[in-house]
Amino acid sequence: MKDLKNKKIFLVTGSAGFVGYHVTKRLLELGHIVHGIDLMTASYYDPLLKEARLNVFKNSSNYIHHKIDLANTAAVKKIQTDVGNIDIIIHLAAQGCVLRSFEFPHEYVQDNIVSFQNILELYSSNKSKKLIYASSSSVYGQSKEGDIIKEDKKNDLPVSIYGASKIANEVMAQAYYSYYKKPITGIRFFKVYGPWARPDTVFFKFVDQIYNNKPIKLHNFGKIKHSFTYIDDVVDCLIKTTTSIETRNDFSLRHPIYNFGGPHVLLEDCVKAIEKAMNKKARKEHVALPDGDRWYTFADSSLAERDLEFNPNTSITMGIKNFVEWYLTDYVHIINNLKKSKYSNSALKNKIK
Ligand SMILES: NC(=O)c1ccc[n+]([C@@H]2O[C@H](COP(=O)([O-])OP(=O)(O)OC[C@H]3O[C@@H](n4cnc5c(N)ncnc54)[C@H](O)[C@@H]3O)[C@@H](O)[C@H]2O)c1
């Protein structure tokens, strides 16, 4: 598995987050060095879960954590001195919860836009060879039933500040791409799920509520259909993206941006898969769609399939089964143990400086 001849230095932002944790884990397994940045914020879920994720790396000397705020320009500049040359930056840090973006819009501007500006500056001044950054299906705004979204769809009608911040990221990346003529790739994720997922995401909430004998709320009165993407399929392709050859030399064109979207499934069918995996029935409440939310997304990921060998072949049944197993066998215990040992876990405290 390890290919030490090609050992690279990665900077992964949001490394204690859901996607960042999985990407970092895979990079370490491949023998690379990872400098992770994460402020471990408590914005929309318990940072104990972030600590638990970082705990997995505590014995790896190839993982170095930097607990800094990416919106702090001086702190990001200092990374340049502290880390030296970086081969590839994978920027995943952000405020990711769509629904709270109208409640705390300034946080989204700071953490999603100012932070990205700092990353772009770091990238342009560093000898790093490639920048991959997380965008989102939220750039597309509301879809109509049956719309299959391709990357070239006009996207100037976001329905959340979160979506607006991701559109801003793509436009900023384009300006740096055309000016500095260095490879940048944007990835529009569609509803990523799997073990270690964010507690504010739909499958996590449902499993947690069913486990705790609480009713689940089906938005839009149950009429919801999305492209759901399993985390391993995302990570496989992100790793391929780091090695894919940048063939574009006309920097006046748009930098590559790809949809990463998995199987297109009705939420009701996902609930059935959850009930089967948990061997327990859900109590359902059908409620209206909250403002700023979307009920329908359908990704066309053929560009990523063609250029990056994206292969989202994990079925929703298998993906949900894996997630439920993780929740029942690991999550409940991880969190309880961490709560108990919060102030005695010195290995972890040393890792998060
Ligand atoms: N998970 C999904 O379904 C999904 C869908 C579309 C797009 N995305 C995007 O993918 C990326 C990763 O998402 P995720 O699900 O892993 O989210 P996450 O919230 O689990 O991870 C993001 C991490 O960024 C860190 N962070 C936020 N602001 C920071 C700052 N100013 N300085 C340092 N660290 C900071 C947080 O502490 C968090 O651990 C995000 O950019 C998100 O917008 C995710």
Short mmCIF file of C-alpha atoms and ligand atoms in Angstrom, two decimals:
data_model
loop_
_atom_site.label_atom_id
_atom_site.label_comp_id
_atom_site.label_asym_id
_atom_site.label_seq_id
_atom_site.Cartn_x
_atom_site.Cartn_y
_atom_site.Cartn_z
CA MET A 1 0.00 0.00 0.00
CA LYS A 2 2.72 2.49 1.00
CA ASP A 3 4.63 4.09 -1.83
CA LEU A 4 7.37 5.93 0.02
CA LYS A 5 9.21 6.91 -3.19
CA ASN A 6 6.34 9.26 -3.81
CA LYS A 7 6.02 10.49 -0.26
CA LYS A 8 4.46 13.94 -0.35
CA ILE A 9 3.74 16.74 2.07
CA PHE A 10 0.04 17.56 2.26
CA LEU A 11 -1.73 20.39 4.00
CA VAL A 12 -5.28 19.30 4.83
CA THR A 13 -7.56 21.95 6.29
CA GLY A 14 -10.53 20.81 8.32
CA SER A 15 -8.56 17.64 9.15
CA ALA A 16 -10.66 17.00 12.28
CA GLY A 17 -13.87 17.38 10.27
CA PHE A 18 -15.78 14.51 8.68
CA VAL A 19 -14.29 14.54 5.17
CA GLY A 20 -10.90 15.89 6.34
CA TYR A 21 -10.52 13.05 8.84
CA HIS A 22 -11.10 10.39 6.17
CA VAL A 23 -8.79 12.03 3.64
CA THR A 24 -6.04 12.47 6.24
CA LYS A 25 -6.38 8.86 7.38
CA ARG A 26 -6.01 7.61 3.80
CA LEU A 27 -3.02 9.87 3.09
CA LEU A 28 -1.26 8.63 6.24
CA GLU A 29 -1.98 5.01 5.25
CA LEU A 30 -0.33 5.76 1.90
CA GLY A 31 2.79 6.96 3.75
CA HIS A 32 2.45 10.70 3.18
CA ILE A 33 3.10 13.49 5.66
CA VAL A 34 0.02 15.47 6.61
CA HIS A 35 -0.06 18.89 8.23
CA GLY A 36 -3.63 19.22 9.44
CA ILE A 37 -5.30 22.51 10.27
CA ASP A 38 -8.46 22.62 12.33
CA LEU A 39 -9.69 25.08 14.91
CA MET A 40 -11.89 22.40 16.50
CA THR A 41 -14.85 24.76 16.64
CA ALA A 42 -18.10 23.85 18.40
CA SER A 43 -20.24 25.68 15.83
CA TYR A 44 -22.74 22.97 14.87
CA TYR A 45 -21.55 19.82 16.59
CA ASP A 46 -19.68 18.64 19.63
CA PRO A 47 -15.92 19.10 19.18
CA LEU A 48 -15.47 15.87 21.16
CA LEU A 49 -16.22 14.07 17.90
CA LYS A 50 -13.43 16.07 16.26
CA GLU A 51 -11.10 15.14 19.11
CA ALA A 52 -12.09 11.50 18.69
CA ARG A 53 -11.22 11.66 15.00
CA LEU A 54 -7.81 13.22 15.73
CA ASN A 55 -7.26 10.62 18.42
CA VAL A 56 -7.00 8.05 15.62
CA PHE A 57 -3.81 9.80 14.42
CA LYS A 58 -2.24 10.21 17.84
CA ASN A 59 0.42 7.56 17.24
CA SER A 60 1.33 8.73 13.76
CA SER A 61 4.50 10.81 13.60
CA ASN A 62 3.52 11.76 10.03
CA TYR A 63 0.54 13.76 11.29
CA ILE A 64 1.18 17.26 12.61
CA HIS A 65 -1.77 19.27 13.88
CA HIS A 66 -2.00 23.06 13.75
CA LYS A 67 -4.87 24.43 15.77
CA ILE A 68 -5.22 27.79 14.07
CA ASP A 69 -8.02 29.96 12.76
CA LEU A 70 -7.78 30.06 8.97
CA ALA A 71 -9.54 33.44 8.98
CA ASN A 72 -6.52 34.82 10.85
CA THR A 73 -4.23 36.03 8.06
CA ALA A 74 -1.10 36.26 10.25
CA ALA A 75 -1.60 32.72 11.57
CA VAL A 76 -1.95 31.31 8.05
CA LYS A 77 1.13 33.22 6.88
CA LYS A 78 3.05 31.70 9.78
CA ILE A 79 2.16 28.22 8.49
CA GLN A 80 4.37 28.99 5.51
CA THR A 81 7.35 29.40 7.85
CA ASP A 82 6.40 26.53 10.15
CA VAL A 83 5.68 23.95 7.44
CA GLY A 84 7.91 25.03 4.54
CA ASN A 85 7.11 23.65 1.13
CA ILE A 86 3.82 21.89 0.69
CA ASP A 87 3.20 19.59 -2.27
CA ILE A 88 -0.59 19.65 -2.25
CA ILE A 89 -3.19 21.62 -0.30
CA ILE A 90 -6.60 20.02 0.24
CA HIS A 91 -8.85 22.73 1.62
CA LEU A 92 -11.91 21.30 3.38
CA ALA A 93 -12.32 23.59 6.39
CA ALA A 94 -15.57 25.53 6.38
CA GLN A 95 -18.82 26.21 8.11
CA GLY A 96 -20.69 23.35 6.45
CA CYS A 97 -24.15 23.45 8.00
CA VAL A 98 -26.45 25.02 5.42
CA LEU A 99 -29.42 25.73 7.65
CA ARG A 100 -27.66 27.89 10.25
CA SER A 101 -26.05 30.13 7.65
CA PHE A 102 -28.78 32.79 7.86
CA GLU A 103 -28.50 32.77 11.66
CA PHE A 104 -24.74 33.33 11.71
CA PRO A 105 -23.91 34.84 8.30
CA HIS A 106 -20.75 36.55 9.54
CA GLU A 107 -19.25 33.20 10.58
CA TYR A 108 -19.79 31.95 7.02
CA VAL A 109 -18.06 34.98 5.58
CA GLN A 110 -15.12 34.58 7.98
CA ASP A 111 -14.69 30.81 7.86
CA ASN A 112 -15.67 30.17 4.24
CA ILE A 113 -14.58 33.31 2.40
CA VAL A 114 -11.84 35.10 4.40
CA SER A 115 -10.26 31.73 5.25
CA PHE A 116 -10.27 30.72 1.60
CA GLN A 117 -8.62 34.01 0.65
CA ASN A 118 -5.84 33.20 3.13
CA ILE A 119 -5.47 29.71 1.66
CA LEU A 120 -5.28 31.12 -1.87
CA GLU A 121 -2.54 33.51 -0.73
CA LEU A 122 -0.66 30.68 0.95
CA TYR A 123 -1.00 28.61 -2.21
CA SER A 124 0.12 31.34 -4.57
CA SER A 125 3.20 32.18 -2.49
CA ASN A 126 4.14 28.61 -1.61
CA LYS A 127 5.86 26.19 -3.93
CA SER A 128 2.88 23.87 -3.52
CA LYS A 129 1.98 22.19 -6.77
CA LYS A 130 -1.77 21.81 -6.50
CA LEU A 131 -4.79 23.13 -4.63
CA ILE A 132 -7.94 21.07 -4.31
CA TYR A 133 -10.83 22.76 -2.51
CA ALA A 134 -14.31 21.77 -1.38
CA SER A 135 -17.22 23.42 -3.05
CA SER A 136 -20.78 22.15 -2.79
CA SER A 137 -23.94 21.19 -4.63
CA SER A 138 -25.41 24.25 -2.84
CA VAL A 139 -23.89 26.48 -5.55
CA TYR A 140 -26.71 25.28 -7.82
CA GLY A 141 -29.53 26.66 -5.67
CA GLN A 142 -32.99 25.12 -6.06
CA SER A 143 -33.54 22.40 -8.66
CA LYS A 144 -36.76 21.33 -10.30
CA GLU A 145 -37.81 17.69 -10.18
CA GLY A 146 -36.04 15.84 -12.97
CA ASP A 147 -33.21 18.39 -13.36
CA ILE A 148 -29.91 16.56 -13.72
CA ILE A 149 -27.19 19.04 -12.81
CA LYS A 150 -24.03 19.35 -14.83
CA GLU A 151 -21.08 21.55 -13.87
CA ASP A 152 -21.82 24.12 -16.57
CA LYS A 153 -25.27 24.96 -15.14
CA LYS A 154 -25.51 28.69 -14.43
CA ASN A 155 -25.20 29.09 -10.69
CA ASP A 156 -26.06 32.58 -9.57
CA LEU A 157 -29.22 31.75 -7.61
CA PRO A 158 -28.08 30.32 -4.25
CA VAL A 159 -30.78 29.85 -1.60
CA SER A 160 -28.44 30.07 1.42
CA ILE A 161 -25.51 32.18 2.58
CA TYR A 162 -23.61 28.89 2.67
CA GLY A 163 -24.28 28.36 -1.06
CA ALA A 164 -23.31 31.96 -1.74
CA SER A 165 -20.03 31.48 0.14
CA LYS A 166 -19.18 28.45 -2.00
CA ILE A 167 -19.95 30.37 -5.21
CA ALA A 168 -17.63 33.11 -3.89
CA ASN A 169 -14.91 30.48 -3.36
CA GLU A 170 -15.19 29.27 -6.94
CA VAL A 171 -15.00 32.79 -8.35
CA MET A 172 -12.02 33.67 -6.13
CA ALA A 173 -10.25 30.45 -7.14
CA GLN A 174 -10.80 31.36 -10.79
CA ALA A 175 -9.16 34.77 -10.32
CA TYR A 176 -6.08 33.18 -8.72
CA TYR A 177 -6.02 30.47 -11.36
CA SER A 178 -5.96 32.91 -14.24
CA TYR A 179 -3.45 35.26 -12.54
CA TYR A 180 -0.95 32.78 -11.03
CA LYS A 181 -1.43 30.03 -13.64
CA LYS A 182 -1.18 27.23 -11.09
CA PRO A 183 -3.44 24.17 -10.97
CA ILE A 184 -6.56 24.49 -8.84
CA THR A 185 -9.41 21.98 -8.77
CA GLY A 186 -12.80 22.50 -7.13
CA ILE A 187 -15.06 19.64 -6.02
CA ARG A 188 -18.81 20.06 -5.57
CA PHE A 189 -19.80 17.46 -2.97
CA PHE A 190 -23.36 16.13 -2.86
CA LYS A 191 -24.61 14.95 0.58
CA VAL A 192 -21.60 12.99 1.81
CA TYR A 193 -22.33 10.35 4.46
CA GLY A 194 -20.69 7.38 6.17
CA PRO A 195 -18.91 6.47 9.42
CA TRP A 196 -17.71 9.51 11.43
CA ALA A 197 -20.29 11.72 9.68
CA ARG A 198 -21.38 15.10 11.00
CA PRO A 199 -24.14 14.92 13.62
CA ASP A 200 -26.07 17.71 11.85
CA THR A 201 -26.48 15.64 8.67
CA VAL A 202 -29.70 13.81 7.89
CA PHE A 203 -28.70 10.15 8.28
CA PHE A 204 -26.85 10.86 11.51
CA LYS A 205 -29.84 12.71 12.94
CA PHE A 206 -32.25 9.93 11.97
CA VAL A 207 -30.10 7.11 13.38
CA ASP A 208 -29.49 9.06 16.57
CA GLN A 209 -33.18 9.88 17.01
CA ILE A 210 -34.33 6.31 16.31
CA TYR A 211 -31.68 4.99 18.72
CA ASN A 212 -32.93 7.40 21.40
CA ASN A 213 -36.62 6.58 20.73
CA LYS A 214 -37.36 10.05 19.35
CA PRO A 215 -39.44 10.82 16.26
CA ILE A 216 -37.66 11.72 13.02
CA LYS A 217 -38.71 14.76 11.00
CA LEU A 218 -39.16 14.26 7.27
CA HIS A 219 -38.89 17.67 5.62
CA ASN A 220 -41.00 18.67 2.63
CA PHE A 221 -43.60 16.21 3.97
CA GLY A 222 -41.32 13.34 2.98
CA LYS A 223 -40.85 14.35 -0.63
CA ILE A 224 -37.05 14.56 -0.74
CA LYS A 225 -34.67 13.06 -3.26
CA HIS A 226 -30.93 13.62 -3.39
CA SER A 227 -27.67 12.29 -4.75
CA PHE A 228 -26.10 10.73 -1.63
CA THR A 229 -22.37 10.10 -1.77
CA TYR A 230 -20.54 7.53 0.33
CA ILE A 231 -17.40 8.81 2.03
CA ASP A 232 -15.06 6.08 0.71
CA ASP A 233 -16.09 6.88 -2.88
CA VAL A 234 -15.28 10.54 -2.20
CA VAL A 235 -11.89 9.76 -0.65
CA ASP A 236 -10.92 7.31 -3.42
CA CYS A 237 -11.52 10.00 -5.98
CA LEU A 238 -9.88 12.82 -4.00
CA ILE A 239 -6.73 10.69 -3.84
CA LYS A 240 -6.92 10.16 -7.61
CA THR A 241 -7.38 13.92 -8.00
CA THR A 242 -4.09 14.54 -6.17
CA THR A 243 -2.22 12.42 -8.71
CA SER A 244 -4.17 13.29 -11.84
CA ILE A 245 -2.12 15.15 -14.38
CA GLU A 246 -3.04 18.78 -14.88
CA THR A 247 -3.27 18.96 -18.65
CA ARG A 248 -4.86 22.35 -18.98
CA ASN A 249 -2.54 25.09 -20.14
CA ASP A 250 -5.05 27.70 -21.20
CA PHE A 251 -5.52 29.53 -17.92
CA SER A 252 -8.14 31.83 -19.43
CA LEU A 253 -10.58 28.91 -19.29
CA ARG A 254 -12.37 28.02 -16.06
CA HIS A 255 -10.36 25.91 -13.63
CA PRO A 256 -11.62 22.31 -13.37
CA ILE A 257 -14.68 21.94 -11.13
CA TYR A 258 -16.30 18.55 -10.67
CA ASN A 259 -19.55 17.18 -9.29
CA PHE A 260 -19.02 14.29 -6.86
CA GLY A 261 -22.50 12.81 -6.55
CA GLY A 262 -23.52 9.25 -5.64
CA PRO A 263 -26.77 7.29 -6.09
CA HIS A 264 -29.98 9.33 -6.49
CA VAL A 265 -32.36 8.05 -3.82
CA LEU A 266 -35.67 9.02 -2.15
CA LEU A 267 -35.22 9.90 1.51
CA GLU A 268 -38.12 7.55 2.36
CA ASP A 269 -36.08 4.66 0.91
CA CYS A 270 -33.06 5.72 2.95
CA VAL A 271 -35.24 5.60 6.07
CA LYS A 272 -36.28 2.04 5.15
CA ALA A 273 -32.58 1.10 4.84
CA ILE A 274 -31.88 2.69 8.24
CA GLU A 275 -34.79 0.83 9.87
CA LYS A 276 -33.53 -2.45 8.40
CA ALA A 277 -29.93 -1.84 9.51
CA MET A 278 -31.07 -0.85 13.04
CA ASN A 279 -33.80 -3.49 13.17
CA LYS A 280 -36.07 -0.81 14.58
CA LYS A 281 -38.99 1.20 13.20
CA ALA A 282 -38.85 4.99 13.00
CA ARG A 283 -41.61 7.23 14.32
CA LYS A 284 -42.06 9.72 11.47
CA GLU A 285 -43.26 13.32 11.50
CA HIS A 286 -43.89 14.96 8.14
CA VAL A 287 -43.04 18.67 8.23
CA ALA A 288 -42.55 21.57 5.78
CA LEU A 289 -39.23 22.27 4.08
CA PRO A 290 -37.24 24.83 6.11
CA ASP A 291 -36.32 28.05 4.31
CA GLY A 292 -32.91 27.83 2.70
CA ASP A 293 -33.11 24.04 2.35
CA ARG A 294 -33.39 22.07 -0.90
CA TRP A 295 -35.51 19.01 -1.52
CA TYR A 296 -34.10 17.79 -4.82
CA THR A 297 -30.57 17.39 -6.17
CA PHE A 298 -29.50 15.06 -8.94
CA ALA A 299 -25.82 15.13 -9.85
CA ASP A 300 -24.41 14.37 -13.25
CA SER A 301 -20.87 13.28 -12.28
CA SER A 302 -19.84 12.06 -15.72
CA LEU A 303 -17.06 14.67 -15.95
CA ALA A 304 -15.43 13.34 -12.77
CA GLU A 305 -16.01 9.78 -14.00
CA ARG A 306 -14.20 10.65 -17.24
CA ASP A 307 -11.31 12.77 -15.89
CA LEU A 308 -10.80 11.40 -12.37
CA GLU A 309 -12.19 7.86 -12.56
CA PHE A 310 -14.86 8.81 -10.01
CA ASN A 311 -16.75 5.61 -9.26
CA PRO A 312 -19.48 6.10 -6.66
CA ASN A 313 -20.43 2.45 -6.55
CA THR A 314 -21.41 2.10 -2.89
CA SER A 315 -25.15 1.40 -2.78
CA ILE A 316 -27.27 3.32 -0.31
CA THR A 317 -28.10 0.03 1.48
CA MET A 318 -24.43 -0.83 1.97
CA GLY A 319 -23.42 2.74 2.89
CA ILE A 320 -26.19 3.09 5.46
CA LYS A 321 -25.41 -0.36 6.90
CA ASN A 322 -21.77 0.71 7.40
CA PHE A 323 -22.84 3.98 8.97
CA VAL A 324 -25.31 2.33 11.37
CA GLU A 325 -22.68 -0.25 12.39
CA TRP A 326 -20.21 2.53 13.16
CA TYR A 327 -22.82 4.47 15.14
CA LEU A 328 -23.89 1.47 17.22
CA THR A 329 -20.51 -0.12 17.81
CA ASP A 330 -18.12 2.84 17.91
CA TYR A 331 -19.75 6.23 18.16
CA VAL A 332 -21.77 5.70 21.31
CA HIS A 333 -18.71 4.30 23.13
CA ILE A 334 -16.18 6.73 21.68
CA ILE A 335 -18.16 9.73 22.83
CA ASN A 336 -18.94 8.30 26.25
CA ASN A 337 -15.31 7.37 26.85
CA LEU A 338 -14.07 10.73 25.67
CA LYS A 339 -16.51 12.55 27.92
CA LYS A 340 -15.21 10.53 30.86
CA SER A 341 -11.53 11.05 30.03
CA LYS A 342 -11.74 14.56 28.61
CA TYR A 343 -9.17 16.07 30.93
CA SER A 344 -7.00 13.02 31.44
CA ASN A 345 -6.32 12.22 27.80
CA SER A 346 -2.81 13.67 27.68
CA ALA A 347 -1.84 12.00 24.40
CA LEU A 348 -4.69 13.80 22.71
CA LYS A 349 -4.04 17.09 24.49
CA ASN A 350 -0.40 17.01 23.31
CA LYS A 351 -1.53 16.46 19.76
CA ILE A 352 -3.86 19.48 19.77
CA LYS A 353 -1.58 22.38 20.62
N1 LIG B 1 -20.35 16.67 4.23
C1 LIG B 1 -21.08 17.03 3.17
O1 LIG B 1 -22.12 16.44 2.86
C2 LIG B 1 -20.65 18.19 2.30
C3 LIG B 1 -21.43 18.54 1.19
C4 LIG B 1 -21.04 19.61 0.39
C5 LIG B 1 -19.87 20.30 0.68
N2 LIG B 1 -19.14 19.96 1.78
C6 LIG B 1 -17.92 20.72 2.08
O2 LIG B 1 -16.87 19.81 2.34
C7 LIG B 1 -15.99 20.34 3.33
C8 LIG B 1 -15.85 19.38 4.49
O3 LIG B 1 -17.13 19.19 5.11
P1 LIG B 1 -17.34 18.29 6.38
O4 LIG B 1 -18.64 17.61 6.22
O5 LIG B 1 -16.12 17.49 6.64
O6 LIG B 1 -17.52 19.42 7.52
P2 LIG B 1 -16.99 19.48 9.03
O7 LIG B 1 -17.73 20.58 9.69
O8 LIG B 1 -17.06 18.14 9.65
O9 LIG B 1 -15.46 19.87 8.85
C9 LIG B 1 -15.01 21.19 8.65
C10 LIG B 1 -13.91 21.48 9.67
O10 LIG B 1 -13.41 22.80 9.42
C11 LIG B 1 -13.03 23.36 10.67
N3 LIG B 1 -13.03 24.81 10.55
C12 LIG B 1 -14.09 25.61 10.23
N4 LIG B 1 -13.71 26.90 10.20
C13 LIG B 1 -12.37 26.92 10.49
C14 LIG B 1 -11.42 27.96 10.59
N5 LIG B 1 -11.74 29.25 10.42
N6 LIG B 1 -10.13 27.63 10.88
C15 LIG B 1 -9.78 26.32 11.07
N7 LIG B 1 -10.66 25.30 11.01
C16 LIG B 1 -11.94 25.59 10.71
C17 LIG B 1 -14.09 22.86 11.65
O11 LIG B 1 -13.60 22.85 13.01
C18 LIG B 1 -14.41 21.47 11.12
O12 LIG B 1 -13.75 20.45 11.86
C19 LIG B 1 -16.59 21.71 3.72
O13 LIG B 1 -15.96 22.71 2.96
C20 LIG B 1 -18.04 21.58 3.34
O14 LIG B 1 -18.63 22.84 3.07
C21 LIG B 1 -19.50 18.92 2.59
#
